[in-house]
Amino acid sequence: MKSKYQKYFMQFLSEVQLIQEAEHATYELSDDLLNCVILSGEIFGESTYEKIKKIGKKYNLLMMDCDLSILYRES
């Protein structure tokens, strides 16, 4: 079962790494919850966070935030 989620996690990573606003985020597959990704670091904007969650949902992965900073750019 764990290998199934590792495969999903790798597919998830390949997609989220394309999001420029999340280039300073880190992702880790939880040891305790097989289908949970721990998200930390910095991202720009709430919409980026929503994109990441949507991609996670696509692969049946839960998102858990740990020391995540959502930054906003001044206009």
Coordinates of C-alpha atoms in Angstrom, one line a residue:
M1 CA 0.0 0.0 0.0
K2 CA 2.8 2.4 0.8
S3 CA 4.4 2.0 -2.6
K4 CA 1.0 3.0 -4.2
Y5 CA 1.1 6.3 -2.3
Q6 CA 4.8 6.8 -3.1
K7 CA 3.9 6.5 -6.7
Y8 CA 1.1 9.1 -6.3
F9 CA 3.4 11.3 -4.4
M10 CA 6.0 11.3 -7.2
Q11 CA 3.3 12.2 -9.7
F12 CA 2.1 14.9 -7.4
L13 CA 5.6 16.3 -7.1
S14 CA 6.1 16.4 -10.8
E15 CA 3.0 18.6 -11.2
V16 CA 3.5 21.0 -8.2
Q17 CA 7.1 21.7 -9.1
L18 CA 5.8 23.4 -12.2
I19 CA 4.0 26.0 -10.1
Q20 CA 6.4 29.0 -10.0
E21 CA 4.7 30.6 -7.0
A22 CA 5.5 27.5 -4.9
E23 CA 9.2 27.2 -5.8
H24 CA 10.2 27.7 -2.1
A25 CA 7.8 25.1 -0.8
T26 CA 8.9 21.6 0.4
Y27 CA 6.8 18.5 0.3
E28 CA 7.2 15.3 2.3
L29 CA 5.2 12.1 2.4
S30 CA 4.1 11.4 6.0
D31 CA 5.4 8.3 7.7
D32 CA 2.4 8.1 9.9
L33 CA -0.5 8.7 7.4
L34 CA 0.3 7.0 4.1
N35 CA -1.8 9.3 2.0
C36 CA -0.7 12.6 3.6
V37 CA 1.7 15.2 2.3
I38 CA 3.4 17.6 4.7
L39 CA 3.7 21.0 3.1
S40 CA 6.1 23.6 4.5
G41 CA 8.2 26.6 3.3
E42 CA 6.8 29.6 1.5
I43 CA 4.3 30.0 -1.3
F44 CA 2.8 33.1 -2.9
G45 CA -0.9 33.6 -2.5
E46 CA -3.9 31.7 -1.4
S47 CA -4.6 30.7 -5.0
T48 CA -1.3 28.8 -5.1
Y49 CA -2.3 27.0 -2.0
E50 CA -5.6 26.0 -3.6
K51 CA -3.8 24.8 -6.7
I52 CA -1.5 22.6 -4.6
K53 CA -4.5 21.1 -2.7
K54 CA -6.3 20.5 -6.0
I55 CA -3.4 18.5 -7.4
G56 CA -3.1 16.6 -4.1
K57 CA -6.8 15.7 -4.3
K58 CA -6.3 14.4 -7.8
Y59 CA -4.0 11.8 -6.4
N60 CA -6.0 11.1 -3.2
L61 CA -3.4 12.8 -1.0
L62 CA -4.3 14.8 2.0
M63 CA -2.4 18.1 2.7
M64 CA -1.1 18.9 6.1
D65 CA 0.6 22.3 6.6
C66 CA 3.6 22.6 8.9
D67 CA 5.4 25.9 9.2
L68 CA 3.9 27.1 5.9
S69 CA 4.0 30.8 5.1
I70 CA 1.6 32.2 2.5
L71 CA 3.1 35.4 1.2
Y72 CA 1.4 38.2 -0.7
R73 CA 2.9 40.6 -3.2
E74 CA 2.2 44.3 -3.0
S75 CA 0.6 45.7 -6.1

